[in-house]
Amino acid sequence: MAAMVVGIAFLVSALIVTLVDDLLLANFVVPGDTSALARDIEANPKALVFASIGYLAVLVLDAIIGIGLYVVLKPANRRLAALTGALRVLYAAALMIAVLALLFQTIDVFRYAVIKDIGYILFASHIFLLGYVVFVSGYIPKILGVLLIIASLTYSVFFIDIQLPEYFLVLVMLTMAFAEIALCIWLLVKRKSLPEAGQRDLDVAA
């Protein structure tokens, strides 16, 4: 059951974040032009309201994912499973704080970008740790762990202050999406064959 919930929530959460970032908030994040930001908010306040609702939904979904991942991964390592889930929830909380602060205009677009970058760091750390635990678990295909670790490293492009070719950015996004979707599909297909915590308790941190 936990694997099925994680798989579905993962996909829905990713869809909502994509819609909010690429559609609702795309025109609000204009670095260096806070007056334009204020005008955009005044002209279309509903976009930020819907974005806030979307991120609130993501926060709830990611809390569910965090708990579900703990259940799925705790046979491998309880502590790392708990940390993996916690990083997922912290990422969603960072996004929620950023968009609410933007909605109430308590921060400018630069600070919004900083908080969002913190969210990306938390999410990249979550994906990296998830990939590691998957790799050493012994009951989830190692290739999925490798894909997740590679996907986590691709988040570095968000922190590189240079113009990158569009095709490269598309490749990065596809890598991220493929790794996460592959894990979701595997969890949905193999949900009934996953071990319980009592069957396997590897202390990979030792």
PDB file of N, CA, C and O in Angstrom, residues 24-72:
ATOM      1  N   LEU A  24       1.773  29.152 -13.884  1.00  0.00           N
ATOM      2  CA  LEU A  24       1.240  30.198 -13.005  1.00  0.00           C
ATOM      3  C   LEU A  24       2.275  31.240 -12.620  1.00  0.00           C
ATOM      4  O   LEU A  24       1.980  32.432 -12.586  1.00  0.00           O
ATOM      5  N   LEU A  25       3.505  30.796 -12.315  1.00  0.00           N
ATOM      6  CA  LEU A  25       4.506  31.726 -11.788  1.00  0.00           C
ATOM      7  C   LEU A  25       5.574  32.133 -12.798  1.00  0.00           C
ATOM      8  O   LEU A  25       6.455  32.911 -12.465  1.00  0.00           O
ATOM      9  N   ALA A  26       5.487  31.618 -13.997  1.00  0.00           N
ATOM     10  CA  ALA A  26       6.543  31.895 -14.974  1.00  0.00           C
ATOM     11  C   ALA A  26       6.748  33.381 -15.211  1.00  0.00           C
ATOM     12  O   ALA A  26       7.877  33.858 -15.355  1.00  0.00           O
ATOM     13  N   ASN A  27       5.686  34.166 -15.246  1.00  0.00           N
ATOM     14  CA  ASN A  27       5.794  35.593 -15.546  1.00  0.00           C
ATOM     15  C   ASN A  27       6.028  36.461 -14.313  1.00  0.00           C
ATOM     16  O   ASN A  27       6.233  37.662 -14.430  1.00  0.00           O
ATOM     17  N   PHE A  28       6.001  35.851 -13.129  1.00  0.00           N
ATOM     18  CA  PHE A  28       6.198  36.625 -11.910  1.00  0.00           C
ATOM     19  C   PHE A  28       7.668  36.711 -11.519  1.00  0.00           C
ATOM     20  O   PHE A  28       8.085  37.661 -10.877  1.00  0.00           O
ATOM     21  N   VAL A  29       8.427  35.708 -11.887  1.00  0.00           N
ATOM     22  CA  VAL A  29       9.829  35.683 -11.489  1.00  0.00           C
ATOM     23  C   VAL A  29      10.657  36.433 -12.521  1.00  0.00           C
ATOM     24  O   VAL A  29      11.150  35.865 -13.476  1.00  0.00           O
ATOM     25  N   VAL A  30      10.792  37.740 -12.316  1.00  0.00           N
ATOM     26  CA  VAL A  30      11.567  38.599 -13.214  1.00  0.00           C
ATOM     27  C   VAL A  30      12.670  39.239 -12.382  1.00  0.00           C
ATOM     28  O   VAL A  30      12.472  40.288 -11.763  1.00  0.00           O
ATOM     29  N   PRO A  31      13.843  38.618 -12.311  1.00  0.00           N
ATOM     30  CA  PRO A  31      14.904  39.117 -11.445  1.00  0.00           C
ATOM     31  C   PRO A  31      15.247  40.583 -11.718  1.00  0.00           C
ATOM     32  O   PRO A  31      15.402  41.007 -12.859  1.00  0.00           O
ATOM     33  N   GLY A  32      15.351  41.355 -10.641  1.00  0.00           N
ATOM     34  CA  GLY A  32      15.781  42.737 -10.744  1.00  0.00           C
ATOM     35  C   GLY A  32      14.687  43.736 -11.007  1.00  0.00           C
ATOM     36  O   GLY A  32      14.936  44.947 -11.029  1.00  0.00           O
ATOM     37  N   ASP A  33      13.459  43.291 -11.215  1.00  0.00           N
ATOM     38  CA  ASP A  33      12.370  44.228 -11.536  1.00  0.00           C
ATOM     39  C   ASP A  33      11.231  44.029 -10.547  1.00  0.00           C
ATOM     40  O   ASP A  33      10.225  43.410 -10.857  1.00  0.00           O
ATOM     41  N   THR A  34      11.407  44.563  -9.343  1.00  0.00           N
ATOM     42  CA  THR A  34      10.399  44.385  -8.307  1.00  0.00           C
ATOM     43  C   THR A  34       9.136  45.181  -8.603  1.00  0.00           C
ATOM     44  O   THR A  34       8.045  44.806  -8.189  1.00  0.00           O
ATOM     45  N   SER A  35       9.277  46.310  -9.328  1.00  0.00           N
ATOM     46  CA  SER A  35       8.091  47.098  -9.674  1.00  0.00           C
ATOM     47  C   SER A  35       7.209  46.326 -10.642  1.00  0.00           C
ATOM     48  O   SER A  35       5.978  46.349 -10.545  1.00  0.00           O
ATOM     49  N   ALA A  36       7.836  45.603 -11.577  1.00  0.00           N
ATOM     50  CA  ALA A  36       7.066  44.764 -12.508  1.00  0.00           C
ATOM     51  C   ALA A  36       6.377  43.642 -11.750  1.00  0.00           C
ATOM     52  O   ALA A  36       5.238  43.280 -12.050  1.00  0.00           O
ATOM     53  N   LEU A  37       7.072  43.094 -10.754  1.00  0.00           N
ATOM     54  CA  LEU A  37       6.480  42.048  -9.934  1.00  0.00           C
ATOM     55  C   LEU A  37       5.231  42.568  -9.229  1.00  0.00           C
ATOM     56  O   LEU A  37       4.187  41.915  -9.230  1.00  0.00           O
ATOM     57  N   ALA A  38       5.333  43.752  -8.638  1.00  0.00           N
ATOM     58  CA  ALA A  38       4.190  44.338  -7.929  1.00  0.00           C
ATOM     59  C   ALA A  38       3.020  44.563  -8.880  1.00  0.00           C
ATOM     60  O   ALA A  38       1.862  44.318  -8.531  1.00  0.00           O
ATOM     61  N   ARG A  39       3.327  45.039 -10.088  1.00  0.00           N
ATOM     62  CA  ARG A  39       2.264  45.270 -11.079  1.00  0.00           C
ATOM     63  C   ARG A  39       1.618  43.955 -11.491  1.00  0.00           C
ATOM     64  O   ARG A  39       0.398  43.874 -11.652  1.00  0.00           O
ATOM     65  N   ASP A  40       2.438  42.917 -11.671  1.00  0.00           N
ATOM     66  CA  ASP A  40       1.898  41.612 -12.057  1.00  0.00           C
ATOM     67  C   ASP A  40       0.985  41.045 -10.975  1.00  0.00           C
ATOM     68  O   ASP A  40      -0.067  40.472 -11.268  1.00  0.00           O
ATOM     69  N   ILE A  41       1.408  41.202  -9.715  1.00  0.00           N
ATOM     70  CA  ILE A  41       0.597  40.706  -8.608  1.00  0.00           C
ATOM     71  C   ILE A  41      -0.726  41.455  -8.549  1.00  0.00           C
ATOM     72  O   ILE A  41      -1.789  40.861  -8.355  1.00  0.00           O
ATOM     73  N   GLU A  42      -0.657  42.777  -8.740  1.00  0.00           N
ATOM     74  CA  GLU A  42      -1.874  43.584  -8.692  1.00  0.00           C
ATOM     75  C   GLU A  42      -2.802  43.265  -9.850  1.00  0.00           C
ATOM     76  O   GLU A  42      -4.027  43.236  -9.705  1.00  0.00           O
ATOM     77  N   ALA A  43      -2.200  43.009 -11.026  1.00  0.00           N
ATOM     78  CA  ALA A  43      -2.999  42.741 -12.212  1.00  0.00           C
ATOM     79  C   ALA A  43      -3.592  41.341 -12.213  1.00  0.00           C
ATOM     80  O   ALA A  43      -4.667  41.109 -12.758  1.00  0.00           O
ATOM     81  N   ASN A  44      -2.891  40.394 -11.602  1.00  0.00           N
ATOM     82  CA  ASN A  44      -3.355  39.008 -11.639  1.00  0.00           C
ATOM     83  C   ASN A  44      -3.108  38.314 -10.302  1.00  0.00           C
ATOM     84  O   ASN A  44      -2.322  37.362 -10.215  1.00  0.00           O
ATOM     85  N   PRO A  45      -3.753  38.778  -9.250  1.00  0.00           N
ATOM     86  CA  PRO A  45      -3.512  38.182  -7.922  1.00  0.00           C
ATOM     87  C   PRO A  45      -3.967  36.732  -7.833  1.00  0.00           C
ATOM     88  O   PRO A  45      -3.463  35.969  -7.000  1.00  0.00           O
ATOM     89  N   LYS A  46      -4.917  36.343  -8.677  1.00  0.00           N
ATOM     90  CA  LYS A  46      -5.427  34.973  -8.613  1.00  0.00           C
ATOM     91  C   LYS A  46      -4.336  33.951  -8.925  1.00  0.00           C
ATOM     92  O   LYS A  46      -4.368  32.830  -8.407  1.00  0.00           O
ATOM     93  N   ALA A  47      -3.376  34.349  -9.788  1.00  0.00           N
ATOM     94  CA  ALA A  47      -2.313  33.404 -10.144  1.00  0.00           C
ATOM     95  C   ALA A  47      -1.516  32.989  -8.913  1.00  0.00           C
ATOM     96  O   ALA A  47      -1.222  31.800  -8.715  1.00  0.00           O
ATOM     97  N   LEU A  48      -1.178  33.962  -8.076  1.00  0.00           N
ATOM     98  CA  LEU A  48      -0.423  33.636  -6.869  1.00  0.00           C
ATOM     99  C   LEU A  48      -1.280  32.886  -5.857  1.00  0.00           C
ATOM    100  O   LEU A  48      -0.782  32.035  -5.123  1.00  0.00           O
ATOM    101  N   VAL A  49      -2.558  33.205  -5.811  1.00  0.00           N
ATOM    102  CA  VAL A  49      -3.462  32.487  -4.914  1.00  0.00           C
ATOM    103  C   VAL A  49      -3.526  31.018  -5.325  1.00  0.00           C
ATOM    104  O   VAL A  49      -3.407  30.111  -4.484  1.00  0.00           O
ATOM    105  N   PHE A  50      -3.699  30.783  -6.631  1.00  0.00           N
ATOM    106  CA  PHE A  50      -3.747  29.407  -7.122  1.00  0.00           C
ATOM    107  C   PHE A  50      -2.409  28.705  -6.919  1.00  0.00           C
ATOM    108  O   PHE A  50      -2.361  27.504  -6.613  1.00  0.00           O
ATOM    109  N   ALA A  51      -1.305  29.460  -7.091  1.00  0.00           N
ATOM    110  CA  ALA A  51       0.016  28.889  -6.867  1.00  0.00           C
ATOM    111  C   ALA A  51       0.172  28.480  -5.409  1.00  0.00           C
ATOM    112  O   ALA A  51       0.727  27.419  -5.102  1.00  0.00           O
ATOM    113  N   SER A  52      -0.329  29.326  -4.504  1.00  0.00           N
ATOM    114  CA  SER A  52      -0.258  29.008  -3.076  1.00  0.00           C
ATOM    115  C   SER A  52      -1.055  27.754  -2.758  1.00  0.00           C
ATOM    116  O   SER A  52      -0.605  26.879  -1.999  1.00  0.00           O
ATOM    117  N   ILE A  53      -2.241  27.652  -3.356  1.00  0.00           N
ATOM    118  CA  ILE A  53      -3.068  26.451  -3.154  1.00  0.00           C
ATOM    119  C   ILE A  53      -2.350  25.218  -3.712  1.00  0.00           C
ATOM    120  O   ILE A  53      -2.341  24.146  -3.100  1.00  0.00           O
ATOM    121  N   GLY A  54      -1.724  25.411  -4.891  1.00  0.00           N
ATOM    122  CA  GLY A  54      -0.993  24.308  -5.511  1.00  0.00           C
ATOM    123  C   GLY A  54       0.150  23.829  -4.636  1.00  0.00           C
ATOM    124  O   GLY A  54       0.331  22.619  -4.426  1.00  0.00           O
ATOM    125  N   TYR A  55       0.922  24.777  -4.100  1.00  0.00           N
ATOM    126  CA  TYR A  55       2.052  24.395  -3.260  1.00  0.00           C
ATOM    127  C   TYR A  55       1.594  23.822  -1.923  1.00  0.00           C
ATOM    128  O   TYR A  55       2.285  22.997  -1.320  1.00  0.00           O
ATOM    129  N   LEU A  56       0.435  24.277  -1.442  1.00  0.00           N
ATOM    130  CA  LEU A  56      -0.125  23.683  -0.231  1.00  0.00           C
ATOM    131  C   LEU A  56      -0.464  22.216  -0.486  1.00  0.00           C
ATOM    132  O   LEU A  56      -0.198  21.344   0.358  1.00  0.00           O
ATOM    133  N   ALA A  57      -1.031  21.948  -1.661  1.00  0.00           N
ATOM    134  CA  ALA A  57      -1.324  20.564  -2.045  1.00  0.00           C
ATOM    135  C   ALA A  57      -0.038  19.753  -2.148  1.00  0.00           C
ATOM    136  O   ALA A  57       0.021  18.587  -1.722  1.00  0.00           O
ATOM    137  N   VAL A  58       1.015  20.382  -2.708  1.00  0.00           N
ATOM    138  CA  VAL A  58       2.312  19.708  -2.821  1.00  0.00           C
ATOM    139  C   VAL A  58       2.873  19.397  -1.442  1.00  0.00           C
ATOM    140  O   VAL A  58       3.442  18.321  -1.209  1.00  0.00           O
ATOM    141  N   LEU A  59       2.726  20.355  -0.506  1.00  0.00           N
ATOM    142  CA  LEU A  59       3.209  20.134   0.854  1.00  0.00           C
ATOM    143  C   LEU A  59       2.523  18.913   1.482  1.00  0.00           C
ATOM    144  O   LEU A  59       3.177  18.076   2.112  1.00  0.00           O
ATOM    145  N   VAL A  60       1.209  18.818   1.295  1.00  0.00           N
ATOM    146  CA  VAL A  60       0.470  17.676   1.834  1.00  0.00           C
ATOM    147  C   VAL A  60       0.919  16.379   1.147  1.00  0.00           C
ATOM    148  O   VAL A  60       1.180  15.359   1.806  1.00  0.00           O
ATOM    149  N   LEU A  61       1.017  16.432  -0.186  1.00  0.00           N
ATOM    150  CA  LEU A  61       1.435  15.242  -0.935  1.00  0.00           C
ATOM    151  C   LEU A  61       2.841  14.802  -0.547  1.00  0.00           C
ATOM    152  O   LEU A  61       3.115  13.601  -0.394  1.00  0.00           O
ATOM    153  N   ASP A  62       3.743  15.783  -0.381  1.00  0.00           N
ATOM    154  CA  ASP A  62       5.120  15.423  -0.056  1.00  0.00           C
ATOM    155  C   ASP A  62       5.251  14.916   1.378  1.00  0.00           C
ATOM    156  O   ASP A  62       6.149  14.130   1.680  1.00  0.00           O
ATOM    157  N   ALA A  63       4.371  15.367   2.258  1.00  0.00           N
ATOM    158  CA  ALA A  63       4.336  14.785   3.595  1.00  0.00           C
ATOM    159  C   ALA A  63       3.930  13.318   3.507  1.00  0.00           C
ATOM    160  O   ALA A  63       4.509  12.443   4.176  1.00  0.00           O
ATOM    161  N   ILE A  64       2.947  13.042   2.646  1.00  0.00           N
ATOM    162  CA  ILE A  64       2.513  11.663   2.414  1.00  0.00           C
ATOM    163  C   ILE A  64       3.650  10.847   1.798  1.00  0.00           C
ATOM    164  O   ILE A  64       3.911   9.696   2.192  1.00  0.00           O
ATOM    165  N   ILE A  65       4.353  11.461   0.815  1.00  0.00           N
ATOM    166  CA  ILE A  65       5.480  10.780   0.176  1.00  0.00           C
ATOM    167  C   ILE A  65       6.571  10.487   1.193  1.00  0.00           C
ATOM    168  O   ILE A  65       7.155   9.397   1.217  1.00  0.00           O
ATOM    169  N   GLY A  66       6.846  11.472   2.063  1.00  0.00           N
ATOM    170  CA  GLY A  66       7.879  11.282   3.073  1.00  0.00           C
ATOM    171  C   GLY A  66       7.587  10.101   3.978  1.00  0.00           C
ATOM    172  O   GLY A  66       8.459   9.268   4.254  1.00  0.00           O
ATOM    173  N   ILE A  67       6.337  10.004   4.439  1.00  0.00           N
ATOM    174  CA  ILE A  67       5.934   8.889   5.293  1.00  0.00           C
ATOM    175  C   ILE A  67       5.983   7.573   4.510  1.00  0.00           C
ATOM    176  O   ILE A  67       6.471   6.545   5.008  1.00  0.00           O
ATOM    177  N   GLY A  68       5.473   7.621   3.268  1.00  0.00           N
ATOM    178  CA  GLY A  68       5.477   6.418   2.439  1.00  0.00           C
ATOM    179  C   GLY A  68       6.876   5.916   2.137  1.00  0.00           C
ATOM    180  O   GLY A  68       7.142   4.715   2.175  1.00  0.00           O
ATOM    181  N   LEU A  69       7.797   6.848   1.838  1.00  0.00           N
ATOM    182  CA  LEU A  69       9.180   6.455   1.564  1.00  0.00           C
ATOM    183  C   LEU A  69       9.832   5.830   2.798  1.00  0.00           C
ATOM    184  O   LEU A  69      10.622   4.897   2.685  1.00  0.00           O
ATOM    185  N   TYR A  70       9.481   6.358   3.958  1.00  0.00           N
ATOM    186  CA  TYR A  70      10.022   5.769   5.189  1.00  0.00           C
ATOM    187  C   TYR A  70       9.582   4.313   5.311  1.00  0.00           C
ATOM    188  O   TYR A  70      10.390   3.435   5.625  1.00  0.00           O
ATOM    189  N   VAL A  71       8.309   4.060   5.039  1.00  0.00           N
ATOM    190  CA  VAL A  71       7.791   2.696   5.127  1.00  0.00           C
ATOM    191  C   VAL A  71       8.469   1.792   4.100  1.00  0.00           C
ATOM    192  O   VAL A  71       8.862   0.655   4.406  1.00  0.00           O
ATOM    193  N   VAL A  72       8.636   2.309   2.866  1.00  0.00           N
ATOM    194  CA  VAL A  72       9.219   1.505   1.788  1.00  0.00           C
ATOM    195  C   VAL A  72      10.707   1.253   2.015  1.00  0.00           C
ATOM    196  O   VAL A  72      11.204   0.151   1.742  1.00  0.00           O
TER     197      VAL A  72
END
